[in-house]
């Protein structure tokens, strides 16, 4: 008969458990970096985007928690319609936040296949739940722009530096 301790040792040592542990989110002063997606970070433009592959060649795009924090309060977002063809860095949406209106460029080229229209009525989920709130889904086979994206571990130090330098805290906004 196998003891519970032996079963536990097996699971702790198994690669399945190790992979799950490696997928834990990274949190810096309340700012989350999810390990299950890729990122576009441009410090000069203060641009922090996530990209998640939903199925083959279909990607969801959204704000990282650091950008959601910087965009607070978020008043409106106008998103390009379904069917729009975009090249890397084309304007994906117009965002009105605080006293600024700015563009939200696409981190990958492709065709918009789905738009989260609920955000055009109420953009607050972008700030309150940035990783559960996708803006668009894009069908893309643009390997060059996808190769430019970084994994969570690759952006960790730059995000840590920006958060520290700018005094950013990504605490839940109400």
N, CA, C and O of each residue as an XYZ file, in Angstrom:
696
protein
N       0.841     -1.183      0.000
C       0.000      0.000      0.000
C       0.885      1.245      0.000
O       1.878      1.320      0.725
N       0.509      2.212     -0.822
C       1.280      3.448     -0.940
C       0.753      4.470      0.059
O      -0.454      4.673      0.183
N       1.675      5.107      0.765
C       1.268      6.099      1.766
C       0.949      7.436      1.103
O       1.374      7.707     -0.020
N       0.211      8.244      1.805
C      -0.111      9.597      1.315
C       1.160     10.416      1.111
O       1.262     11.200      0.168
N       2.119     10.225      1.998
C       3.375     10.955      1.900
C       4.085     10.629      0.587
O       4.614     11.528     -0.067
N       4.103      9.353      0.194
C       4.741      8.948     -1.059
C       4.004      9.534     -2.260
O       4.634      9.960     -3.228
N       2.684      9.556     -2.202
C       1.892     10.144     -3.289
C       2.198     11.638     -3.399
O       2.391     12.161     -4.497
N       2.238     12.312     -2.263
C       2.547     13.738     -2.249
C       3.938     14.001     -2.806
O       4.113     14.933     -3.591
N       4.921     13.215     -2.425
C       6.281     13.358     -2.947
C       6.289     13.214     -4.466
O       6.951     13.969     -5.178
N       5.534     12.222     -4.945
C       5.462     12.000     -6.384
C       4.924     13.242     -7.096
O       5.502     13.684     -8.088
N       3.820     13.809     -6.595
C       3.225     14.980     -7.238
C       4.119     16.204     -7.144
O       4.187     16.997     -8.083
N       4.797     16.363     -6.034
C       5.700     17.497     -5.881
C       6.878     17.405     -6.838
O       7.381     18.419     -7.322
N       7.306     16.197     -7.102
C       8.446     15.994     -7.995
C       8.040     15.909     -9.459
O       8.883     16.058    -10.344
N       6.789     15.676     -9.718
C       6.357     15.465    -11.109
C       6.455     16.749    -11.919
O       6.313     17.850    -11.387
N       6.696     16.591    -13.190
C       6.808     17.749    -14.072
C       5.471     18.454    -14.221
O       5.441     19.659    -14.473
N       4.374     17.740    -14.071
C       3.056     18.362    -14.173
C       2.900     19.417    -13.088
O       2.463     20.534    -13.363
N       3.255     19.065    -11.854
C       3.164     20.019    -10.750
C       4.162     21.149    -10.958
O       3.840     22.308    -10.697
N       5.351     20.838    -11.416
C       6.374     21.859    -11.645
C       5.928     22.854    -12.697
O       6.134     24.057    -12.537
N       5.314     22.368    -13.779
C       4.816     23.274    -14.811
C       3.741     24.184    -14.255
O       3.729     25.376    -14.561
N       2.838     23.653    -13.446
C       1.791     24.477    -12.849
C       2.408     25.535    -11.946
O       1.966     26.684    -11.954
N       3.403     25.174    -11.183
C       4.074     26.130    -10.301
C       4.766     27.212    -11.127
O       4.755     28.382    -10.743
N       5.362     26.837    -12.248
C       6.021     27.803    -13.115
C       5.041     28.746    -13.797
O       5.451     29.798    -14.289
N       3.760     28.401    -13.841
C       2.761     29.254    -14.474
C       2.135     30.242    -13.494
O       1.206     30.964    -13.856
N       2.639     30.282    -12.242
C       2.099     31.234    -11.284
C       2.359     32.648    -11.771
O       3.393     32.934    -12.375
N       1.400     33.532    -11.498
C       1.533     34.931    -11.881
C       2.663     35.594    -11.111
O       2.985     35.202     -9.990
N       3.253     36.594    -11.725
C       4.249     37.426    -11.070
C       3.523     38.690    -10.614
O       2.756     39.276    -11.378
N       3.763     39.109     -9.372
C       3.104     40.305     -8.852
C       4.167     41.242     -8.288
O       4.971     40.861     -7.438
N       4.148     42.486     -8.787
C       5.071     43.521     -8.319
C       4.235     44.725     -7.905
O       3.625     45.373     -8.755
N       4.197     45.032     -6.612
C       3.402     46.139     -6.067
C       1.969     46.111     -6.595
O       1.422     47.147     -6.972
N       1.384     44.962     -6.620
C       0.010     44.813     -7.073
C      -0.144     44.679     -8.579
O      -1.229     44.342     -9.053
N       0.904     44.932     -9.341
C       0.858     44.807    -10.802
C       1.136     43.354    -11.174
O       2.153     42.786    -10.778
N       0.236     42.770    -11.927
C       0.326     41.355    -12.280
C       0.923     41.188    -13.668
O       0.623     41.942    -14.594
N       1.771     40.185    -13.783
C       2.264     39.741    -15.084
C       1.908     38.263    -15.157
O       2.480     37.444    -14.438
N       0.970     37.927    -16.019
C       0.526     36.544    -16.150
C       1.503     35.786    -17.051
O       1.936     36.291    -18.087
N       1.833     34.588    -16.643
C       2.796     33.790    -17.398
C       2.177     33.040    -18.570
O       2.896     32.421    -19.355
N       0.853     33.087    -18.699
C       0.202     32.318    -19.761
C       0.016     33.115    -21.053
O      -0.734     32.698    -21.936
N       0.686     34.244    -21.164
C       0.550     35.044    -22.378
C       1.856     35.735    -22.734
O       2.843     35.650    -22.003
N       1.843     36.421    -23.870
C       3.008     37.156    -24.351
C       2.739     38.651    -24.200
O       1.598     39.082    -24.031
N       3.832     39.440    -24.266
C       3.714     40.868    -23.979
C       4.449     41.734    -24.977
O       5.462     41.348    -25.560
N       3.898     42.919    -25.148
C       4.579     43.987    -25.866
C       4.761     45.113    -24.854
O       3.789     45.652    -24.326
N       6.011     45.456    -24.595
C       6.329     46.530    -23.662
C       7.208     47.523    -24.399
O       8.247     47.162    -24.952
N       6.776     48.790    -24.402
C       7.555     49.867    -24.995
C       7.620     50.981    -23.964
O       6.662     51.734    -23.783
N       8.758     51.077    -23.293
C       8.910     52.031    -22.194
C       8.781     53.474    -22.662
O       8.154     54.280    -21.974
N       9.349     53.823    -23.803
C       9.278     55.194    -24.308
C       7.837     55.646    -24.530
O       7.491     56.794    -24.249
N       7.011     54.752    -25.029
C       5.608     55.077    -25.320
C       4.678     54.722    -24.163
O       3.468     54.928    -24.249
N       5.251     54.182    -23.071
C       4.466     53.719    -21.923
C       3.339     52.812    -22.424
O       2.164     53.017    -22.119
N       3.730     51.826    -23.183
C       2.814     50.892    -23.829
C       3.031     49.503    -23.242
O       4.127     48.947    -23.324
N       1.973     48.949    -22.649
C       2.050     47.662    -21.970
C       0.844     46.820    -22.377
O      -0.265     47.035    -21.887
N       1.066     45.867    -23.270
C      -0.027     45.077    -23.829
C       0.220     43.590    -23.631
O       1.361     43.129    -23.594
N      -0.889     42.843    -23.504
C      -0.765     41.393    -23.473
C      -1.429     40.802    -24.703
O      -2.357     41.376    -25.273
N      -0.925     39.637    -25.096
C      -1.450     38.887    -26.237
C      -1.547     37.435    -25.789
O      -0.586     36.867    -25.270
N      -2.720     36.843    -25.995
C      -2.917     35.454    -25.597
C      -3.475     34.669    -26.778
O      -4.483     35.048    -27.374
N      -2.805     33.572    -27.103
C      -3.303     32.719    -28.182
C      -4.487     31.921    -27.651
O      -4.351     31.144    -26.706
N      -5.643     32.119    -28.264
C      -6.872     31.435    -27.848
C      -7.016     30.087    -28.553
O      -7.403     29.090    -27.943
N      -6.703     30.076    -29.819
C      -6.632     28.862    -30.632
C      -5.731     29.189    -31.808
O      -5.268     30.323    -31.930
N      -5.477     28.242    -32.656
C      -4.516     28.448    -33.738
C      -4.801     29.733    -34.513
O      -5.865     29.901    -35.108
N      -3.823     30.627    -34.488
C      -3.840     31.900    -35.215
C      -4.892     32.904    -34.730
O      -5.105     33.916    -35.398
N      -5.554     32.664    -33.601
C      -6.511     33.623    -33.032
C      -5.946     34.103    -31.698
O      -5.667     33.307    -30.801
N      -5.784     35.422    -31.587
C      -5.150     36.013    -30.409
C      -6.045     37.081    -29.796
O      -6.613     37.912    -30.505
N      -6.166     37.050    -28.468
C      -6.839     38.113    -27.719
C      -5.784     39.141    -27.347
O      -4.623     38.806    -27.114
N      -6.210     40.409    -27.296
C      -5.299     41.501    -26.968
C      -5.930     42.356    -25.879
O      -7.127     42.640    -25.908
N      -5.096     42.765    -24.909
C      -5.605     43.608    -23.838
C      -4.520     44.429    -23.176
O      -3.358     44.401    -23.579
N      -4.923     45.161    -22.153
C      -4.035     46.016    -21.356
C      -3.381     45.186    -20.264
O      -4.047     44.358    -19.642
N      -2.094     45.388    -20.016
C      -1.462     44.840    -18.819
C      -1.968     45.642    -17.623
O      -2.441     46.766    -17.793
N      -1.876     45.087    -16.428
C      -2.368     45.792    -15.241
C      -1.638     47.112    -15.019
O      -2.234     48.058    -14.503
N      -0.366     47.200    -15.395
C       0.366     48.455    -15.240
C      -0.234     49.541    -16.137
O      -0.350     50.689    -15.709
N      -0.612     49.206    -17.356
C      -1.230     50.186    -18.260
C      -2.625     50.543    -17.776
O      -3.033     51.703    -17.846
N      -3.356     49.553    -17.287
C      -4.685     49.828    -16.751
C      -4.588     50.818    -15.587
O      -5.429     51.706    -15.449
N      -3.569     50.660    -14.763
C      -3.355     51.574    -13.646
C      -3.011     52.975    -14.142
O      -3.516     53.962    -13.607
N      -2.158     53.070    -15.155
C      -1.776     54.359    -15.716
C      -2.951     55.036    -16.433
O      -3.025     56.265    -16.472
N      -3.855     54.252    -16.993
C      -4.989     54.793    -17.747
C      -6.150     55.226    -16.853
O      -7.102     55.837    -17.338
N      -6.087     54.923    -15.569
C      -7.185     55.243    -14.650
C      -7.267     56.742    -14.414
O      -6.215     57.343    -14.192
N      -8.400     57.389    -14.441
C      -9.703     56.848    -14.804
C      -9.845     56.725    -16.322
O      -9.393     57.591    -17.071
N     -10.455     55.678    -16.746
C     -10.661     55.380    -18.163
C     -12.094     55.759    -18.526
O     -13.049     55.190    -17.998
N     -12.232     56.721    -19.429
C     -13.570     57.233    -19.767
C     -14.205     56.539    -20.966
O     -15.399     56.240    -20.960
N     -13.398     56.284    -21.994
C     -13.990     55.653    -23.174
C     -12.924     54.963    -24.012
O     -11.733     55.258    -23.921
N     -13.400     54.034    -24.827
C     -12.545     53.359    -25.799
C     -13.373     53.139    -27.063
O     -14.498     52.641    -27.009
N     -12.802     53.513    -28.181
C     -13.417     53.311    -29.502
C     -12.541     52.319    -30.248
O     -11.369     52.579    -30.518
N     -13.132     51.179    -30.574
C     -12.370     50.064    -31.146
C     -12.681     49.918    -32.636
O     -13.826     50.078    -33.060
N     -11.653     49.613    -33.419
C     -11.855     49.364    -34.855
C     -12.822     48.199    -35.038
O     -12.866     47.302    -34.196
N     -13.600     48.196    -36.124
C     -14.616     47.146    -36.315
C     -14.053     45.811    -36.804
O     -12.936     45.722    -37.313
N     -14.879     44.780    -36.624
C     -14.574     43.447    -37.142
C     -14.317     43.559    -38.643
O     -15.002     44.299    -39.351
N     -13.332     42.823    -39.108
C     -12.989     42.833    -40.523
C     -11.842     43.771    -40.860
O     -11.280     43.691    -41.952
N     -11.485     44.662    -39.935
C     -10.395     45.599    -40.183
C      -9.063     44.839    -40.253
O      -8.739     44.042    -39.373
N      -8.309     45.101    -41.310
C      -6.966     44.524    -41.470
C      -5.961     45.493    -40.869
O      -5.968     46.686    -41.172
N      -5.107     44.969    -40.023
C      -4.126     45.799    -39.335
C      -2.724     45.249    -39.541
O      -2.513     44.037    -39.541
N      -1.773     46.151    -39.714
C      -0.379     45.778    -39.700
C       0.150     46.068    -38.306
O      -0.466     46.820    -37.551
N       1.266     45.488    -37.965
C       1.901     45.730    -36.673
C       1.967     47.236    -36.405
O       2.414     47.998    -37.263
N       1.527     47.666    -35.225
C       1.575     49.040    -34.724
C       0.508     49.960    -35.323
O       0.509     51.157    -35.035
N      -0.404     49.432    -36.151
C      -1.534     50.244    -36.613
C      -2.438     50.564    -35.432
O      -2.418     49.869    -34.416
N      -3.226     51.615    -35.573
C      -4.147     52.021    -34.532
C      -5.286     51.004    -34.396
O      -6.044     50.779    -35.340
N      -5.394     50.406    -33.232
C      -6.426     49.414    -32.930
C      -7.631     50.057    -32.249
O      -8.772     49.650    -32.464
N      -7.354     51.076    -31.417
C      -8.416     51.746    -30.669
C      -7.969     53.142    -30.264
O      -6.779     53.457    -30.263
N      -8.949     53.973    -29.922
C      -8.712     55.301    -29.352
C      -9.173     55.228    -27.902
O     -10.291     54.797    -27.619
N      -8.312     55.650    -26.993
C      -8.586     55.548    -25.565
C      -8.602     56.949    -24.957
O      -7.669     57.728    -25.150
N      -9.672     57.263    -24.220
C      -9.753     58.517    -23.485
C      -9.615     58.190    -22.005
O     -10.461     57.522    -21.411
N      -8.522     58.682    -21.429
C      -8.223     58.397    -20.025
C      -7.695     59.658    -19.373
O      -6.806     60.320    -19.908
N      -8.249     59.987    -18.212
C      -7.820     61.204    -17.537
C      -8.046     62.391    -18.448
O      -9.155     62.596    -18.942
N      -7.008     63.172    -18.673
C      -7.104     64.347    -19.547
C      -6.496     64.088    -20.917
O      -6.262     65.024    -21.681
N      -6.238     62.812    -21.232
C      -5.579     62.488    -22.492
C      -6.433     61.585    -23.367
O      -7.210     60.756    -22.892
N      -6.255     61.781    -24.653
C      -6.810     60.877    -25.655
C      -5.611     60.320    -26.402
O      -4.783     61.078    -26.906
N      -5.514     58.997    -26.476
C      -4.363     58.404    -27.147
C      -4.780     57.173    -27.940
O      -5.878     56.641    -27.778
N      -3.877     56.747    -28.791
C      -4.137     55.556    -29.589
C      -3.624     54.331    -28.848
O      -2.709     54.409    -28.028
N      -4.233     53.215    -29.158
C      -3.815     51.916    -28.638
C      -3.437     51.100    -29.866
O      -4.313     50.568    -30.548
N      -2.123     50.993    -30.161
C      -1.700     50.295    -31.370
C      -1.764     48.782    -31.212
O      -1.734     48.255    -30.100
N      -1.852     48.107    -32.329
C      -1.910     46.655    -32.278
C      -0.505     46.062    -32.111
O       0.432     46.471    -32.797
N      -0.367     45.096    -31.194
C       0.936     44.456    -31.005
C       1.240     43.387    -32.049
O       2.375     42.919    -32.148
N       0.220     42.996    -32.836
C       0.419     42.019    -33.916
C      -0.429     42.431    -35.111
O      -1.480     43.055    -34.964
N       0.042     42.072    -36.282
C      -0.728     42.325    -37.484
C      -1.752     41.227    -37.696
O      -1.573     40.098    -37.238
N      -2.831     41.567    -38.397
C      -3.852     40.572    -38.702
C      -5.208     41.210    -38.943
O      -5.318     42.414    -39.173
N      -6.237     40.377    -38.884
C      -7.611     40.820    -39.149
C      -8.430     40.700    -37.869
O      -8.425     39.652    -37.222
N      -9.128     41.765    -37.505
C      -9.990     41.734    -36.329
C     -11.161     40.796    -36.624
O     -11.898     40.998    -37.589
N     -11.325     39.774    -35.788
C     -12.413     38.812    -35.979
C     -13.481     38.932    -34.890
O     -14.582     38.400    -35.033
N     -13.154     39.630    -33.807
C     -14.133     39.817    -32.736
C     -13.754     41.068    -31.945
O     -12.578     41.326    -31.688
N     -14.777     41.840    -31.565
C     -14.587     43.059    -30.786
C     -15.390     42.927    -29.500
O     -16.522     42.443    -29.515
N     -14.809     43.352    -28.397
C     -15.507     43.353    -27.109
C     -16.300     44.654    -27.014
O     -15.856     45.613    -26.383
N     -17.475     44.684    -27.641
C     -18.301     45.892    -27.729
C     -18.767     46.390    -26.367
O     -19.053     47.578    -26.221
N     -18.849     45.527    -25.379
C     -19.281     45.951    -24.045
C     -18.357     47.038    -23.498
O     -18.799     47.884    -22.719
N     -17.093     47.029    -23.889
C     -16.136     48.030    -23.406
C     -16.433     49.424    -23.930
O     -16.072     50.416    -23.297
N     -17.092     49.510    -25.086
C     -17.422     50.820    -25.640
C     -18.529     51.493    -24.822
O     -18.647     52.718    -24.817
N     -19.324     50.697    -24.145
C     -20.360     51.242    -23.250
C     -19.799     51.490    -21.856
O     -20.137     52.487    -21.217
N     -18.940     50.583    -21.382
C     -18.361     50.673    -20.047
C     -16.945     50.102    -20.077
O     -16.765     48.886    -20.008
N     -15.927     50.984    -20.180
C     -14.540     50.492    -20.253
C     -13.934     50.120    -18.895
O     -12.782     49.690    -18.846
N     -14.665     50.270    -17.811
C     -14.098     50.041    -16.473
C     -13.517     48.638    -16.256
O     -12.565     48.514    -15.484
N     -14.033     47.573    -16.891
C     -13.397     46.255    -16.686
C     -11.926     46.200    -17.119
O     -11.167     45.367    -16.625
N     -11.522     47.084    -18.039
C     -10.116     47.126    -18.455
C      -9.235     47.442    -17.253
O      -8.137     46.903    -17.121
N      -9.724     48.326    -16.371
C      -8.965     48.722    -15.183
C      -9.163     47.727    -14.049
O      -8.203     47.336    -13.386
N     -10.407     47.319    -13.827
C     -10.679     46.449    -12.674
C     -10.265     44.999    -12.895
O      -9.910     44.311    -11.938
N     -10.305     44.524    -14.134
C      -9.943     43.137    -14.453
C      -9.177     43.089    -15.782
O      -9.681     42.537    -16.761
N      -7.964     43.661    -15.828
C      -7.269     43.796    -17.112
C      -6.943     42.490    -17.820
O      -6.895     42.464    -19.050
N      -6.717     41.408    -17.088
C      -6.346     40.155    -17.749
C      -7.543     39.293    -18.125
O      -7.402     38.336    -18.886
N      -8.700     39.617    -17.606
C      -9.919     38.914    -18.001
C     -10.636     39.682    -19.108
O     -11.584     39.172    -19.707
N     -10.187     40.901    -19.380
C     -10.866     41.788    -20.323
C     -10.050     41.942    -21.596
O      -9.053     42.663    -21.619
N     -10.469     41.274    -22.635
C      -9.816     41.415    -23.932
C     -10.524     42.530    -24.709
O     -11.717     42.768    -24.524
N      -9.781     43.196    -25.568
C     -10.337     44.293    -26.357
C     -10.789     43.781    -27.717
O     -11.910     44.041    -28.154
N      -9.899     43.049    -28.376
C     -10.229     42.436    -29.664
C      -9.608     41.060    -29.732
O      -8.723     40.705    -28.952
N     -10.100     40.300    -30.688
C      -9.443     39.044    -31.072
C      -9.050     39.215    -32.531
O      -9.837     39.662    -33.365
N      -7.819     38.847    -32.807
C      -7.246     39.024    -34.142
C      -6.808     37.676    -34.690
O      -6.196     36.866    -33.994
N      -7.140     37.459    -35.956
C      -6.609     36.287    -36.671
C      -5.306     36.749    -37.302
O      -5.282     37.683    -38.104
N      -4.225     36.080    -36.927
C      -2.921     36.530    -37.386
C      -2.021     35.363    -37.754
O      -1.948     34.354    -37.051
N      -1.349     35.533    -38.862
C      -0.268     34.621    -39.224
C       0.994     35.451    -39.448
O       1.921     35.018    -40.133
N       1.017     36.655    -38.857
C       2.141     37.587    -38.950
C       3.240     37.151    -37.986
O       3.349     37.663    -36.872
N       4.047     36.201    -38.436
C       5.071     35.616    -37.574
C       6.089     36.641    -37.083
O       6.613     36.506    -35.977
N       6.375     37.659    -37.885
C       7.359     38.675    -37.475
C       6.881     39.441    -36.249
O       7.650     39.633    -35.307
N       5.617     39.884    -36.242
C       5.142     40.635    -35.075
C       4.974     39.715    -33.862
O       5.176     40.153    -32.729
N       4.615     38.469    -34.078
C       4.479     37.528    -32.966
C       5.846     37.238    -32.346
O       5.954     37.078    -31.130
N       6.894     37.170    -33.179
C       8.254     36.940    -32.677
C       8.746     38.107    -31.825
O       9.616     37.917    -30.976
N       8.211     39.309    -32.031
C       8.619     40.493    -31.251
C       8.085     40.456    -29.823
O       8.611     41.138    -28.943
N       7.053     39.671    -29.594
C       6.449     39.604    -28.257
C       7.385     38.897    -27.290
O       8.193     38.057    -27.687
N       7.265     39.249    -26.019
C       8.140     38.703    -24.987
C       7.343     37.876    -23.983
O       6.150     38.103    -23.779
N       8.013     36.923    -23.366
C       7.431     36.139    -22.277
C       7.505     36.954    -20.989
O       8.265     37.919    -20.898
N       6.720     36.563    -20.006
C       6.658     37.272    -18.724
C       8.048     37.415    -18.099
O       8.405     38.500    -17.640
N       8.821     36.355    -18.076
C      10.154     36.402    -17.465
C      11.087     37.373    -18.184
O      12.006     37.919    -17.574
N      10.853     37.591    -19.486
C      11.706     38.474    -20.273
C      11.440     39.956    -20.000
O      12.308     40.790    -20.256
N      10.267     40.291    -19.491
C       9.927     41.699    -19.251
C       9.961     42.071    -17.774
O       9.758     43.231    -17.413
N      10.214     41.101    -16.939
C      10.139     41.290    -15.492
C      10.979     42.462    -14.993
O      10.474     43.310    -14.258
N      12.244     42.525    -15.378
C      13.129     43.575    -14.861
C      12.723     44.959    -15.341
O      12.758     45.912    -14.564
N      12.340     45.088    -16.608
C      11.939     46.411    -17.095
C      10.652     46.875    -16.405
O      10.510     48.055    -16.085
N       9.723     45.956    -16.178
C       8.479     46.313    -15.488
C       8.789     46.709    -14.045
O       8.251     47.694    -13.540
N       9.642     45.952    -13.391
C      10.036     46.279    -12.008
C      10.657     47.672    -11.943
O      10.347     48.446    -11.038
N      11.529     47.993    -12.891
C      12.185     49.304    -12.931
C      11.172     50.424    -13.141
O      11.229     51.443    -12.453
N      10.250     50.252    -14.078
C       9.247     51.286    -14.373
C       8.333     51.497    -13.172
O       8.047     52.636    -12.803
N       7.879     50.424    -12.568
C       6.991     50.520    -11.406
C       7.679     51.276    -10.279
O       7.071     52.133     -9.637
N       8.938     50.961    -10.041
C       9.696     51.620     -8.979
C       9.930     53.098     -9.304
O       9.673     53.969     -8.472
N      10.413     53.372    -10.503
C      10.731     54.749    -10.912
C       9.500     55.648    -10.929
O       9.565     56.796    -10.487
N       8.362     55.130    -11.441
C       7.147     55.926    -11.586
C       6.257     55.889    -10.345
O       5.266     56.614    -10.271
N       6.606     55.047     -9.369
C       5.799     54.940     -8.156
C       4.416     54.374     -8.423
O       3.435     54.812     -7.822
N       4.335     53.412     -9.310
C       3.049     52.826     -9.720
C       2.651     51.724     -8.760
O       3.482     50.909     -8.358
N       1.389     51.698     -8.395
C       0.811     50.587     -7.642
C      -0.456     50.173     -8.359
O      -1.351     50.993     -8.565
N      -0.540     48.939     -8.733
C      -1.693     48.425     -9.462
C      -2.711     47.815     -8.508
O      -3.072     46.645     -8.635
N      -3.149     48.582     -7.596
C      -4.165     48.090     -6.677
C      -5.516     48.190     -7.349
O      -5.695     49.016     -8.243
N      -6.464     47.377     -6.947
C      -7.784     47.457     -7.573
C      -8.375     48.855     -7.467
O      -8.376     49.455     -6.392
N      -8.873     49.367     -8.574
C      -9.502     50.684     -8.614
C     -11.004     50.506     -8.492
O     -11.576     49.600     -9.098
N     -11.626     51.336     -7.737
C     -13.087     51.251     -7.581
C     -13.748     52.454     -8.180
O     -14.974     52.566     -8.148
